[in-house]
Amino acid sequence: MPDKDEKARRNQVLHAVRDDARQKVRESLPVAVPVLKALFNYVDSQLDSAECDHTLRHVRDFIRSRELPEEAVVSWLENNGGYCDCEAVMNAEQVVEEAVPGYDDIEPLR
C-alpha cells in the first residue's frame, strides 16, 4: 500500500495529466470559445423546434453565416464526437466545457 507521500505524488501527476489534456483541447480549438458557445447555443435553439436530421446542417448554417473556417470547425467537431447537430451540442460542447475554466460564465459572441 502506498504511503501518504506516494499518494500525494500520484495525485499531483494525475492533476498534471488532466491539466495538460485540457490545455491541448484549448489549443486545438478552431475558433474562440465565445464563438463556439454561440455556435452551440444556435444549434441547440434550432433543435428545440425540429429533430436532428443526423447532419451538421445547423452547424454549417451558423459557420457560413459568420464566415468561419468551415473545414476546421467541422473537423474539430467530428474529432470531438460531433458528427451531427445533436452530437455537436451534446459531445463537443462537453469537451469544451471540461477544458475551459469558467465556460458557463463566458458570454457567447453575438
PDB file of N, CA and C in Angstrom:
ATOM      1  N   MET A   1       0.849  -1.175   0.000  1.00  0.00           N
ATOM      2  CA  MET A   1       0.000   0.000   0.000  1.00  0.00           C
ATOM      3  C   MET A   1       0.897   1.241   0.000  1.00  0.00           C
ATOM      4  N   PRO A   2       0.589   2.195  -0.886  1.00  0.00           N
ATOM      5  CA  PRO A   2       1.430   3.403  -0.963  1.00  0.00           C
ATOM      6  C   PRO A   2       1.266   4.262   0.293  1.00  0.00           C
ATOM      7  N   ASP A   3       2.363   4.892   0.666  1.00  0.00           N
ATOM      8  CA  ASP A   3       2.297   5.774   1.827  1.00  0.00           C
ATOM      9  C   ASP A   3       1.715   7.126   1.420  1.00  0.00           C
ATOM     10  N   LYS A   4       1.595   8.001   2.389  1.00  0.00           N
ATOM     11  CA  LYS A   4       0.974   9.316   2.188  1.00  0.00           C
ATOM     12  C   LYS A   4       1.699  10.134   1.113  1.00  0.00           C
ATOM     13  N   ASP A   5       3.021  10.129   1.126  1.00  0.00           N
ATOM     14  CA  ASP A   5       3.796  10.893   0.141  1.00  0.00           C
ATOM     15  C   ASP A   5       3.595  10.346  -1.269  1.00  0.00           C
ATOM     16  N   GLU A   6       3.538   9.027  -1.385  1.00  0.00           N
ATOM     17  CA  GLU A   6       3.330   8.411  -2.699  1.00  0.00           C
ATOM     18  C   GLU A   6       1.941   8.736  -3.233  1.00  0.00           C
ATOM     19  N   LYS A   7       0.946   8.706  -2.382  1.00  0.00           N
ATOM     20  CA  LYS A   7      -0.417   9.076  -2.794  1.00  0.00           C
ATOM     21  C   LYS A   7      -0.456  10.525  -3.274  1.00  0.00           C
ATOM     22  N   ALA A   8       0.213  11.405  -2.564  1.00  0.00           N
ATOM     23  CA  ALA A   8       0.255  12.813  -2.939  1.00  0.00           C
ATOM     24  C   ALA A   8       0.953  12.990  -4.285  1.00  0.00           C
ATOM     25  N   ARG A   9       2.048  12.253  -4.488  1.00  0.00           N
ATOM     26  CA  ARG A   9       2.776  12.335  -5.751  1.00  0.00           C
ATOM     27  C   ARG A   9       1.900  11.833  -6.907  1.00  0.00           C
ATOM     28  N   ARG A  10       1.215  10.735  -6.703  1.00  0.00           N
ATOM     29  CA  ARG A  10       0.325  10.194  -7.746  1.00  0.00           C
ATOM     30  C   ARG A  10      -0.802  11.168  -8.063  1.00  0.00           C
ATOM     31  N   ASN A  11      -1.326  11.777  -7.031  1.00  0.00           N
ATOM     32  CA  ASN A  11      -2.397  12.754  -7.213  1.00  0.00           C
ATOM     33  C   ASN A  11      -1.895  13.957  -8.012  1.00  0.00           C
ATOM     34  N   GLN A  12      -0.689  14.399  -7.722  1.00  0.00           N
ATOM     35  CA  GLN A  12      -0.088  15.521  -8.431  1.00  0.00           C
ATOM     36  C   GLN A  12       0.127  15.167  -9.907  1.00  0.00           C
ATOM     37  N   VAL A  13       0.594  13.962 -10.171  1.00  0.00           N
ATOM     38  CA  VAL A  13       0.795  13.508 -11.550  1.00  0.00           C
ATOM     39  C   VAL A  13      -0.538  13.459 -12.286  1.00  0.00           C
ATOM     40  N   LEU A  14      -1.551  12.932 -11.639  1.00  0.00           N
ATOM     41  CA  LEU A  14      -2.879  12.854 -12.245  1.00  0.00           C
ATOM     42  C   LEU A  14      -3.397  14.239 -12.609  1.00  0.00           C
ATOM     43  N   HIS A  15      -3.256  15.197 -11.705  1.00  0.00           N
ATOM     44  CA  HIS A  15      -3.695  16.571 -11.976  1.00  0.00           C
ATOM     45  C   HIS A  15      -2.909  17.179 -13.138  1.00  0.00           C
ATOM     46  N   ALA A  16      -1.640  16.918 -13.193  1.00  0.00           N
ATOM     47  CA  ALA A  16      -0.810  17.445 -14.285  1.00  0.00           C
ATOM     48  C   ALA A  16      -1.242  16.868 -15.623  1.00  0.00           C
ATOM     49  N   VAL A  17      -1.552  15.589 -15.660  1.00  0.00           N
ATOM     50  CA  VAL A  17      -2.006  14.948 -16.893  1.00  0.00           C
ATOM     51  C   VAL A  17      -3.335  15.546 -17.336  1.00  0.00           C
ATOM     52  N   ARG A  18      -4.251  15.727 -16.404  1.00  0.00           N
ATOM     53  CA  ARG A  18      -5.555  16.327 -16.732  1.00  0.00           C
ATOM     54  C   ARG A  18      -5.399  17.767 -17.221  1.00  0.00           C
ATOM     55  N   ASP A  19      -4.562  18.531 -16.548  1.00  0.00           N
ATOM     56  CA  ASP A  19      -4.332  19.921 -16.957  1.00  0.00           C
ATOM     57  C   ASP A  19      -3.725  19.980 -18.353  1.00  0.00           C
ATOM     58  N   ASP A  20      -2.806  19.077 -18.636  1.00  0.00           N
ATOM     59  CA  ASP A  20      -2.182  19.019 -19.958  1.00  0.00           C
ATOM     60  C   ASP A  20      -3.217  18.684 -21.024  1.00  0.00           C
ATOM     61  N   ALA A  21      -4.092  17.739 -20.731  1.00  0.00           N
ATOM     62  CA  ALA A  21      -5.135  17.361 -21.690  1.00  0.00           C
ATOM     63  C   ALA A  21      -6.082  18.533 -21.952  1.00  0.00           C
ATOM     64  N   ARG A  22      -6.437  19.251 -20.907  1.00  0.00           N
ATOM     65  CA  ARG A  22      -7.309  20.424 -21.070  1.00  0.00           C
ATOM     66  C   ARG A  22      -6.624  21.511 -21.905  1.00  0.00           C
ATOM     67  N   GLN A  23      -5.351  21.716 -21.656  1.00  0.00           N
ATOM     68  CA  GLN A  23      -4.589  22.707 -22.415  1.00  0.00           C
ATOM     69  C   GLN A  23      -4.543  22.325 -23.893  1.00  0.00           C
ATOM     70  N   LYS A  24      -4.345  21.059 -24.189  1.00  0.00           N
ATOM     71  CA  LYS A  24      -4.306  20.605 -25.589  1.00  0.00           C
ATOM     72  C   LYS A  24      -5.636  20.836 -26.277  1.00  0.00           C
ATOM     73  N   VAL A  25      -6.729  20.616 -25.570  1.00  0.00           N
ATOM     74  CA  VAL A  25      -8.047  20.892 -26.143  1.00  0.00           C
ATOM     75  C   VAL A  25      -8.168  22.386 -26.455  1.00  0.00           C
ATOM     76  N   ARG A  26      -7.797  23.230 -25.492  1.00  0.00           N
ATOM     77  CA  ARG A  26      -7.901  24.680 -25.702  1.00  0.00           C
ATOM     78  C   ARG A  26      -7.059  25.125 -26.898  1.00  0.00           C
ATOM     79  N   GLU A  27      -5.870  24.548 -27.036  1.00  0.00           N
ATOM     80  CA  GLU A  27      -5.001  24.902 -28.159  1.00  0.00           C
ATOM     81  C   GLU A  27      -5.532  24.395 -29.493  1.00  0.00           C
ATOM     82  N   SER A  28      -6.352  23.365 -29.464  1.00  0.00           N
ATOM     83  CA  SER A  28      -6.873  22.785 -30.706  1.00  0.00           C
ATOM     84  C   SER A  28      -8.147  23.460 -31.204  1.00  0.00           C
ATOM     85  N   LEU A  29      -8.730  24.329 -30.405  1.00  0.00           N
ATOM     86  CA  LEU A  29      -9.999  24.953 -30.793  1.00  0.00           C
ATOM     87  C   LEU A  29      -9.832  25.737 -32.096  1.00  0.00           C
ATOM     88  N   PRO A  30     -10.752  25.534 -33.033  1.00  0.00           N
ATOM     89  CA  PRO A  30     -10.623  26.182 -34.342  1.00  0.00           C
ATOM     90  C   PRO A  30     -11.029  27.654 -34.356  1.00  0.00           C
ATOM     91  N   VAL A  31     -11.804  28.059 -33.365  1.00  0.00           N
ATOM     92  CA  VAL A  31     -12.238  29.456 -33.215  1.00  0.00           C
ATOM     93  C   VAL A  31     -12.286  29.763 -31.722  1.00  0.00           C
ATOM     94  N   ALA A  32     -12.475  31.009 -31.389  1.00  0.00           N
ATOM     95  CA  ALA A  32     -12.512  31.441 -29.992  1.00  0.00           C
ATOM     96  C   ALA A  32     -13.687  30.795 -29.251  1.00  0.00           C
ATOM     97  N   VAL A  33     -13.511  30.611 -27.963  1.00  0.00           N
ATOM     98  CA  VAL A  33     -14.538  29.968 -27.135  1.00  0.00           C
ATOM     99  C   VAL A  33     -15.887  30.692 -27.218  1.00  0.00           C
ATOM    100  N   PRO A  34     -15.959  32.026 -27.172  1.00  0.00           N
ATOM    101  CA  PRO A  34     -17.269  32.671 -27.288  1.00  0.00           C
ATOM    102  C   PRO A  34     -17.973  32.367 -28.621  1.00  0.00           C
ATOM    103  N   VAL A  35     -17.204  32.162 -29.667  1.00  0.00           N
ATOM    104  CA  VAL A  35     -17.789  31.810 -30.969  1.00  0.00           C
ATOM    105  C   VAL A  35     -18.345  30.385 -30.901  1.00  0.00           C
ATOM    106  N   LEU A  36     -17.584  29.471 -30.332  1.00  0.00           N
ATOM    107  CA  LEU A  36     -18.073  28.100 -30.181  1.00  0.00           C
ATOM    108  C   LEU A  36     -19.324  28.054 -29.313  1.00  0.00           C
ATOM    109  N   LYS A  37     -19.327  28.836 -28.248  1.00  0.00           N
ATOM    110  CA  LYS A  37     -20.506  28.858 -27.380  1.00  0.00           C
ATOM    111  C   LYS A  37     -21.717  29.381 -28.140  1.00  0.00           C
ATOM    112  N   ALA A  38     -21.520  30.401 -28.963  1.00  0.00           N
ATOM    113  CA  ALA A  38     -22.620  30.913 -29.794  1.00  0.00           C
ATOM    114  C   ALA A  38     -23.089  29.850 -30.779  1.00  0.00           C
ATOM    115  N   LEU A  39     -22.151  29.112 -31.359  1.00  0.00           N
ATOM    116  CA  LEU A  39     -22.496  28.022 -32.276  1.00  0.00           C
ATOM    117  C   LEU A  39     -23.347  26.982 -31.552  1.00  0.00           C
ATOM    118  N   PHE A  40     -22.894  26.522 -30.400  1.00  0.00           N
ATOM    119  CA  PHE A  40     -23.649  25.515 -29.655  1.00  0.00           C
ATOM    120  C   PHE A  40     -25.028  26.030 -29.264  1.00  0.00           C
ATOM    121  N   ASN A  41     -25.111  27.286 -28.837  1.00  0.00           N
ATOM    122  CA  ASN A  41     -26.405  27.864 -28.468  1.00  0.00           C
ATOM    123  C   ASN A  41     -27.341  27.934 -29.672  1.00  0.00           C
ATOM    124  N   TYR A  42     -26.798  28.345 -30.823  1.00  0.00           N
ATOM    125  CA  TYR A  42     -27.599  28.441 -32.042  1.00  0.00           C
ATOM    126  C   TYR A  42     -28.139  27.062 -32.432  1.00  0.00           C
ATOM    127  N   VAL A  43     -27.261  26.080 -32.480  1.00  0.00           N
ATOM    128  CA  VAL A  43     -27.679  24.731 -32.880  1.00  0.00           C
ATOM    129  C   VAL A  43     -28.707  24.195 -31.894  1.00  0.00           C
ATOM    130  N   ASP A  44     -28.461  24.392 -30.608  1.00  0.00           N
ATOM    131  CA  ASP A  44     -29.399  23.929 -29.591  1.00  0.00           C
ATOM    132  C   ASP A  44     -30.767  24.575 -29.779  1.00  0.00           C
ATOM    133  N   SER A  45     -30.798  25.861 -30.075  1.00  0.00           N
ATOM    134  CA  SER A  45     -32.079  26.543 -30.274  1.00  0.00           C
ATOM    135  C   SER A  45     -32.794  26.033 -31.528  1.00  0.00           C
ATOM    136  N   GLN A  46     -32.028  25.701 -32.562  1.00  0.00           N
ATOM    137  CA  GLN A  46     -32.633  25.153 -33.779  1.00  0.00           C
ATOM    138  C   GLN A  46     -33.226  23.770 -33.514  1.00  0.00           C
ATOM    139  N   LEU A  47     -32.576  23.015 -32.671  1.00  0.00           N
ATOM    140  CA  LEU A  47     -33.054  21.665 -32.363  1.00  0.00           C
ATOM    141  C   LEU A  47     -34.264  21.679 -31.430  1.00  0.00           C
ATOM    142  N   ASP A  48     -34.545  22.829 -30.818  1.00  0.00           N
ATOM    143  CA  ASP A  48     -35.750  22.946 -29.992  1.00  0.00           C
ATOM    144  C   ASP A  48     -37.014  22.810 -30.833  1.00  0.00           C
ATOM    145  N   SER A  49     -36.937  23.230 -32.098  1.00  0.00           N
ATOM    146  CA  SER A  49     -38.132  23.227 -32.940  1.00  0.00           C
ATOM    147  C   SER A  49     -38.150  22.091 -33.962  1.00  0.00           C
ATOM    148  N   ALA A  50     -37.083  21.336 -34.063  1.00  0.00           N
ATOM    149  CA  ALA A  50     -37.046  20.227 -35.023  1.00  0.00           C
ATOM    150  C   ALA A  50     -36.048  19.180 -34.540  1.00  0.00           C
ATOM    151  N   GLU A  51     -36.326  17.941 -34.893  1.00  0.00           N
ATOM    152  CA  GLU A  51     -35.395  16.869 -34.537  1.00  0.00           C
ATOM    153  C   GLU A  51     -34.121  16.969 -35.358  1.00  0.00           C
ATOM    154  N   CYS A  52     -33.073  16.395 -34.835  1.00  0.00           N
ATOM    155  CA  CYS A  52     -31.805  16.327 -35.554  1.00  0.00           C
ATOM    156  C   CYS A  52     -31.995  15.433 -36.783  1.00  0.00           C
ATOM    157  N   ASP A  53     -31.496  15.895 -37.921  1.00  0.00           N
ATOM    158  CA  ASP A  53     -31.601  15.087 -39.144  1.00  0.00           C
ATOM    159  C   ASP A  53     -30.314  14.296 -39.399  1.00  0.00           C
ATOM    160  N   HIS A  54     -29.488  14.193 -38.386  1.00  0.00           N
ATOM    161  CA  HIS A  54     -28.233  13.418 -38.419  1.00  0.00           C
ATOM    162  C   HIS A  54     -27.216  13.989 -39.401  1.00  0.00           C
ATOM    163  N   THR A  55     -27.268  15.314 -39.576  1.00  0.00           N
ATOM    164  CA  THR A  55     -26.269  16.028 -40.368  1.00  0.00           C
ATOM    165  C   THR A  55     -25.782  17.206 -39.527  1.00  0.00           C
ATOM    166  N   LEU A  56     -24.862  17.942 -40.056  1.00  0.00           N
ATOM    167  CA  LEU A  56     -24.395  19.170 -39.412  1.00  0.00           C
ATOM    168  C   LEU A  56     -25.011  20.391 -40.095  1.00  0.00           C
ATOM    169  N   ARG A  57     -26.254  20.261 -40.499  1.00  0.00           N
ATOM    170  CA  ARG A  57     -26.942  21.333 -41.231  1.00  0.00           C
ATOM    171  C   ARG A  57     -26.927  22.653 -40.471  1.00  0.00           C
ATOM    172  N   HIS A  58     -27.345  22.644 -39.226  1.00  0.00           N
ATOM    173  CA  HIS A  58     -27.400  23.891 -38.456  1.00  0.00           C
ATOM    174  C   HIS A  58     -25.996  24.404 -38.123  1.00  0.00           C
ATOM    175  N   VAL A  59     -25.081  23.484 -37.851  1.00  0.00           N
ATOM    176  CA  VAL A  59     -23.689  23.878 -37.627  1.00  0.00           C
ATOM    177  C   VAL A  59     -23.167  24.602 -38.855  1.00  0.00           C
ATOM    178  N   ARG A  60     -23.377  24.011 -40.019  1.00  0.00           N
ATOM    179  CA  ARG A  60     -22.879  24.616 -41.263  1.00  0.00           C
ATOM    180  C   ARG A  60     -23.569  25.939 -41.564  1.00  0.00           C
ATOM    181  N   ASP A  61     -24.854  26.056 -41.273  1.00  0.00           N
ATOM    182  CA  ASP A  61     -25.563  27.330 -41.460  1.00  0.00           C
ATOM    183  C   ASP A  61     -24.917  28.424 -40.617  1.00  0.00           C
ATOM    184  N   PHE A  62     -24.649  28.108 -39.358  1.00  0.00           N
ATOM    185  CA  PHE A  62     -24.026  29.076 -38.456  1.00  0.00           C
ATOM    186  C   PHE A  62     -22.643  29.469 -38.972  1.00  0.00           C
ATOM    187  N   ILE A  63     -21.855  28.490 -39.330  1.00  0.00           N
ATOM    188  CA  ILE A  63     -20.490  28.734 -39.806  1.00  0.00           C
ATOM    189  C   ILE A  63     -20.504  29.644 -41.034  1.00  0.00           C
ATOM    190  N   ARG A  64     -21.346  29.314 -41.987  1.00  0.00           N
ATOM    191  CA  ARG A  64     -21.394  30.082 -43.237  1.00  0.00           C
ATOM    192  C   ARG A  64     -21.921  31.499 -43.004  1.00  0.00           C
ATOM    193  N   SER A  65     -22.885  31.643 -42.106  1.00  0.00           N
ATOM    194  CA  SER A  65     -23.451  32.977 -41.866  1.00  0.00           C
ATOM    195  C   SER A  65     -22.437  33.907 -41.196  1.00  0.00           C
ATOM    196  N   ARG A  66     -21.430  33.329 -40.558  1.00  0.00           N
ATOM    197  CA  ARG A  66     -20.418  34.138 -39.880  1.00  0.00           C
ATOM    198  C   ARG A  66     -19.046  34.044 -40.544  1.00  0.00           C
ATOM    199  N   GLU A  67     -19.032  33.391 -41.694  1.00  0.00           N
ATOM    200  CA  GLU A  67     -17.813  33.252 -42.495  1.00  0.00           C
ATOM    201  C   GLU A  67     -16.648  32.702 -41.668  1.00  0.00           C
ATOM    202  N   LEU A  68     -16.929  31.648 -40.934  1.00  0.00           N
ATOM    203  CA  LEU A  68     -15.916  30.968 -40.132  1.00  0.00           C
ATOM    204  C   LEU A  68     -15.223  29.907 -40.985  1.00  0.00           C
ATOM    205  N   PRO A  69     -14.068  29.423 -40.561  1.00  0.00           N
ATOM    206  CA  PRO A  69     -13.364  28.385 -41.324  1.00  0.00           C
ATOM    207  C   PRO A  69     -14.107  27.042 -41.217  1.00  0.00           C
ATOM    208  N   GLU A  70     -14.944  26.775 -42.200  1.00  0.00           N
ATOM    209  CA  GLU A  70     -15.861  25.633 -42.136  1.00  0.00           C
ATOM    210  C   GLU A  70     -15.144  24.300 -41.940  1.00  0.00           C
ATOM    211  N   GLU A  71     -14.145  24.037 -42.749  1.00  0.00           N
ATOM    212  CA  GLU A  71     -13.451  22.756 -42.662  1.00  0.00           C
ATOM    213  C   GLU A  71     -12.815  22.558 -41.286  1.00  0.00           C
ATOM    214  N   ALA A  72     -12.198  23.599 -40.763  1.00  0.00           N
ATOM    215  CA  ALA A  72     -11.539  23.499 -39.459  1.00  0.00           C
ATOM    216  C   ALA A  72     -12.551  23.251 -38.336  1.00  0.00           C
ATOM    217  N   VAL A  73     -13.655  23.966 -38.362  1.00  0.00           N
ATOM    218  CA  VAL A  73     -14.663  23.819 -37.310  1.00  0.00           C
ATOM    219  C   VAL A  73     -15.317  22.449 -37.386  1.00  0.00           C
ATOM    220  N   VAL A  74     -15.728  22.046 -38.584  1.00  0.00           N
ATOM    221  CA  VAL A  74     -16.380  20.745 -38.751  1.00  0.00           C
ATOM    222  C   VAL A  74     -15.429  19.614 -38.367  1.00  0.00           C
ATOM    223  N   SER A  75     -14.199  19.713 -38.792  1.00  0.00           N
ATOM    224  CA  SER A  75     -13.215  18.688 -38.456  1.00  0.00           C
ATOM    225  C   SER A  75     -13.030  18.596 -36.939  1.00  0.00           C
ATOM    226  N   TRP A  76     -12.923  19.733 -36.268  1.00  0.00           N
ATOM    227  CA  TRP A  76     -12.757  19.725 -34.821  1.00  0.00           C
ATOM    228  C   TRP A  76     -13.979  19.096 -34.149  1.00  0.00           C
ATOM    229  N   LEU A  77     -15.162  19.493 -34.592  1.00  0.00           N
ATOM    230  CA  LEU A  77     -16.382  18.925 -34.004  1.00  0.00           C
ATOM    231  C   LEU A  77     -16.409  17.406 -34.163  1.00  0.00           C
ATOM    232  N   GLU A  78     -16.124  16.936 -35.369  1.00  0.00           N
ATOM    233  CA  GLU A  78     -16.150  15.497 -35.615  1.00  0.00           C
ATOM    234  C   GLU A  78     -15.102  14.767 -34.786  1.00  0.00           C
ATOM    235  N   ASN A  79     -13.935  15.359 -34.640  1.00  0.00           N
ATOM    236  CA  ASN A  79     -12.883  14.745 -33.829  1.00  0.00           C
ATOM    237  C   ASN A  79     -13.239  14.710 -32.341  1.00  0.00           C
ATOM    238  N   ASN A  80     -14.260  15.454 -31.983  1.00  0.00           N
ATOM    239  CA  ASN A  80     -14.684  15.514 -30.588  1.00  0.00           C
ATOM    240  C   ASN A  80     -16.118  15.018 -30.407  1.00  0.00           C
ATOM    241  N   GLY A  81     -16.533  14.119 -31.287  1.00  0.00           N
ATOM    242  CA  GLY A  81     -17.822  13.449 -31.144  1.00  0.00           C
ATOM    243  C   GLY A  81     -19.012  14.162 -31.729  1.00  0.00           C
ATOM    244  N   GLY A  82     -18.807  15.234 -32.485  1.00  0.00           N
ATOM    245  CA  GLY A  82     -19.916  15.996 -33.055  1.00  0.00           C
ATOM    246  C   GLY A  82     -20.123  15.702 -34.528  1.00  0.00           C
ATOM    247  N   TYR A  83     -20.694  14.550 -34.827  1.00  0.00           N
ATOM    248  CA  TYR A  83     -20.898  14.151 -36.224  1.00  0.00           C
ATOM    249  C   TYR A  83     -22.214  14.646 -36.791  1.00  0.00           C
ATOM    250  N   CYS A  84     -23.093  15.132 -35.939  1.00  0.00           N
ATOM    251  CA  CYS A  84     -24.346  15.738 -36.374  1.00  0.00           C
ATOM    252  C   CYS A  84     -24.669  16.863 -35.395  1.00  0.00           C
ATOM    253  N   ASP A  85     -25.726  17.600 -35.676  1.00  0.00           N
ATOM    254  CA  ASP A  85     -26.058  18.752 -34.838  1.00  0.00           C
ATOM    255  C   ASP A  85     -26.248  18.380 -33.367  1.00  0.00           C
ATOM    256  N   CYS A  86     -27.013  17.324 -33.103  1.00  0.00           N
ATOM    257  CA  CYS A  86     -27.269  16.992 -31.692  1.00  0.00           C
ATOM    258  C   CYS A  86     -26.006  16.489 -31.000  1.00  0.00           C
ATOM    259  N   GLU A  87     -25.159  15.772 -31.724  1.00  0.00           N
ATOM    260  CA  GLU A  87     -23.904  15.304 -31.121  1.00  0.00           C
ATOM    261  C   GLU A  87     -22.930  16.454 -30.904  1.00  0.00           C
ATOM    262  N   ALA A  88     -22.981  17.460 -31.768  1.00  0.00           N
ATOM    263  CA  ALA A  88     -22.123  18.633 -31.572  1.00  0.00           C
ATOM    264  C   ALA A  88     -22.464  19.297 -30.239  1.00  0.00           C
ATOM    265  N   VAL A  89     -23.767  19.437 -29.983  1.00  0.00           N
ATOM    266  CA  VAL A  89     -24.198  20.080 -28.742  1.00  0.00           C
ATOM    267  C   VAL A  89     -23.925  19.186 -27.535  1.00  0.00           C
ATOM    268  N   MET A  90     -24.167  17.906 -27.673  1.00  0.00           N
ATOM    269  CA  MET A  90     -24.020  17.004 -26.526  1.00  0.00           C
ATOM    270  C   MET A  90     -22.561  16.622 -26.261  1.00  0.00           C
ATOM    271  N   ASN A  91     -21.819  16.278 -27.289  1.00  0.00           N
ATOM    272  CA  ASN A  91     -20.475  15.744 -27.098  1.00  0.00           C
ATOM    273  C   ASN A  91     -19.387  16.811 -27.182  1.00  0.00           C
ATOM    274  N   ALA A  92     -19.363  17.527 -28.286  1.00  0.00           N
ATOM    275  CA  ALA A  92     -18.281  18.501 -28.493  1.00  0.00           C
ATOM    276  C   ALA A  92     -18.366  19.641 -27.483  1.00  0.00           C
ATOM    277  N   GLU A  93     -19.567  20.077 -27.180  1.00  0.00           N
ATOM    278  CA  GLU A  93     -19.668  21.155 -26.189  1.00  0.00           C
ATOM    279  C   GLU A  93     -19.176  20.673 -24.824  1.00  0.00           C
ATOM    280  N   GLN A  94     -19.428  19.428 -24.486  1.00  0.00           N
ATOM    281  CA  GLN A  94     -18.943  18.898 -23.217  1.00  0.00           C
ATOM    282  C   GLN A  94     -17.416  18.918 -23.166  1.00  0.00           C
ATOM    283  N   VAL A  95     -16.771  18.629 -24.285  1.00  0.00           N
ATOM    284  CA  VAL A  95     -15.309  18.684 -24.346  1.00  0.00           C
ATOM    285  C   VAL A  95     -14.831  20.100 -24.025  1.00  0.00           C
ATOM    286  N   VAL A  96     -15.497  21.094 -24.617  1.00  0.00           N
ATOM    287  CA  VAL A  96     -15.125  22.488 -24.361  1.00  0.00           C
ATOM    288  C   VAL A  96     -15.408  22.857 -22.903  1.00  0.00           C
ATOM    289  N   GLU A  97     -16.575  22.466 -22.412  1.00  0.00           N
ATOM    290  CA  GLU A  97     -16.923  22.766 -21.017  1.00  0.00           C
ATOM    291  C   GLU A  97     -15.878  22.235 -20.046  1.00  0.00           C
ATOM    292  N   GLU A  98     -15.397  21.023 -20.306  1.00  0.00           N
ATOM    293  CA  GLU A  98     -14.419  20.410 -19.411  1.00  0.00           C
ATOM    294  C   GLU A  98     -13.026  21.035 -19.541  1.00  0.00           C
ATOM    295  N   ALA A  99     -12.726  21.588 -20.701  1.00  0.00           N
ATOM    296  CA  ALA A  99     -11.378  22.115 -20.946  1.00  0.00           C
ATOM    297  C   ALA A  99     -11.230  23.591 -20.616  1.00  0.00           C
ATOM    298  N   VAL A 100     -12.334  24.324 -20.616  1.00  0.00           N
ATOM    299  CA  VAL A 100     -12.263  25.777 -20.440  1.00  0.00           C
ATOM    300  C   VAL A 100     -12.823  26.170 -19.076  1.00  0.00           C
ATOM    301  N   PRO A 101     -11.945  26.608 -18.181  1.00  0.00           N
ATOM    302  CA  PRO A 101     -12.428  27.042 -16.869  1.00  0.00           C
ATOM    303  C   PRO A 101     -13.418  28.200 -17.011  1.00  0.00           C
ATOM    304  N   GLY A 102     -14.505  28.141 -16.265  1.00  0.00           N
ATOM    305  CA  GLY A 102     -15.498  29.209 -16.292  1.00  0.00           C
ATOM    306  C   GLY A 102     -16.329  29.259 -17.560  1.00  0.00           C
ATOM    307  N   TYR A 103     -16.403  28.147 -18.286  1.00  0.00           N
ATOM    308  CA  TYR A 103     -17.148  28.121 -19.554  1.00  0.00           C
ATOM    309  C   TYR A 103     -18.578  28.635 -19.383  1.00  0.00           C
ATOM    310  N   ASP A 104     -19.240  28.220 -18.324  1.00  0.00           N
ATOM    311  CA  ASP A 104     -20.635  28.631 -18.113  1.00  0.00           C
ATOM    312  C   ASP A 104     -20.792  30.139 -18.003  1.00  0.00           C
ATOM    313  N   ASP A 105     -19.754  30.838 -17.555  1.00  0.00           N
ATOM    314  CA  ASP A 105     -19.820  32.287 -17.372  1.00  0.00           C
ATOM    315  C   ASP A 105     -19.409  33.080 -18.611  1.00  0.00           C
ATOM    316  N   ILE A 106     -18.913  32.388 -19.616  1.00  0.00           N
ATOM    317  CA  ILE A 106     -18.460  33.081 -20.844  1.00  0.00           C
ATOM    318  C   ILE A 106     -19.670  33.487 -21.663  1.00  0.00           C
ATOM    319  N   GLU A 107     -19.663  34.735 -22.092  1.00  0.00           N
ATOM    320  CA  GLU A 107     -20.739  35.250 -22.948  1.00  0.00           C
ATOM    321  C   GLU A 107     -20.502  34.790 -24.381  1.00  0.00           C
ATOM    322  N   PRO A 108     -21.537  34.195 -25.003  1.00  0.00           N
ATOM    323  CA  PRO A 108     -21.376  33.810 -26.406  1.00  0.00           C
ATOM    324  C   PRO A 108     -21.264  35.045 -27.285  1.00  0.00           C
ATOM    325  N   LEU A 109     -20.499  34.938 -28.337  1.00  0.00           N
ATOM    326  CA  LEU A 109     -20.353  36.033 -29.291  1.00  0.00           C
ATOM    327  C   LEU A 109     -21.692  36.243 -29.985  1.00  0.00           C
ATOM    328  N   ARG A 110     -22.108  37.431 -30.095  1.00  0.00           N
ATOM    329  CA  ARG A 110     -23.403  37.733 -30.758  1.00  0.00           C
ATOM    330  C   ARG A 110     -23.207  38.063 -32.194  1.00  0.00           C
TER     331      ARG A 110
END
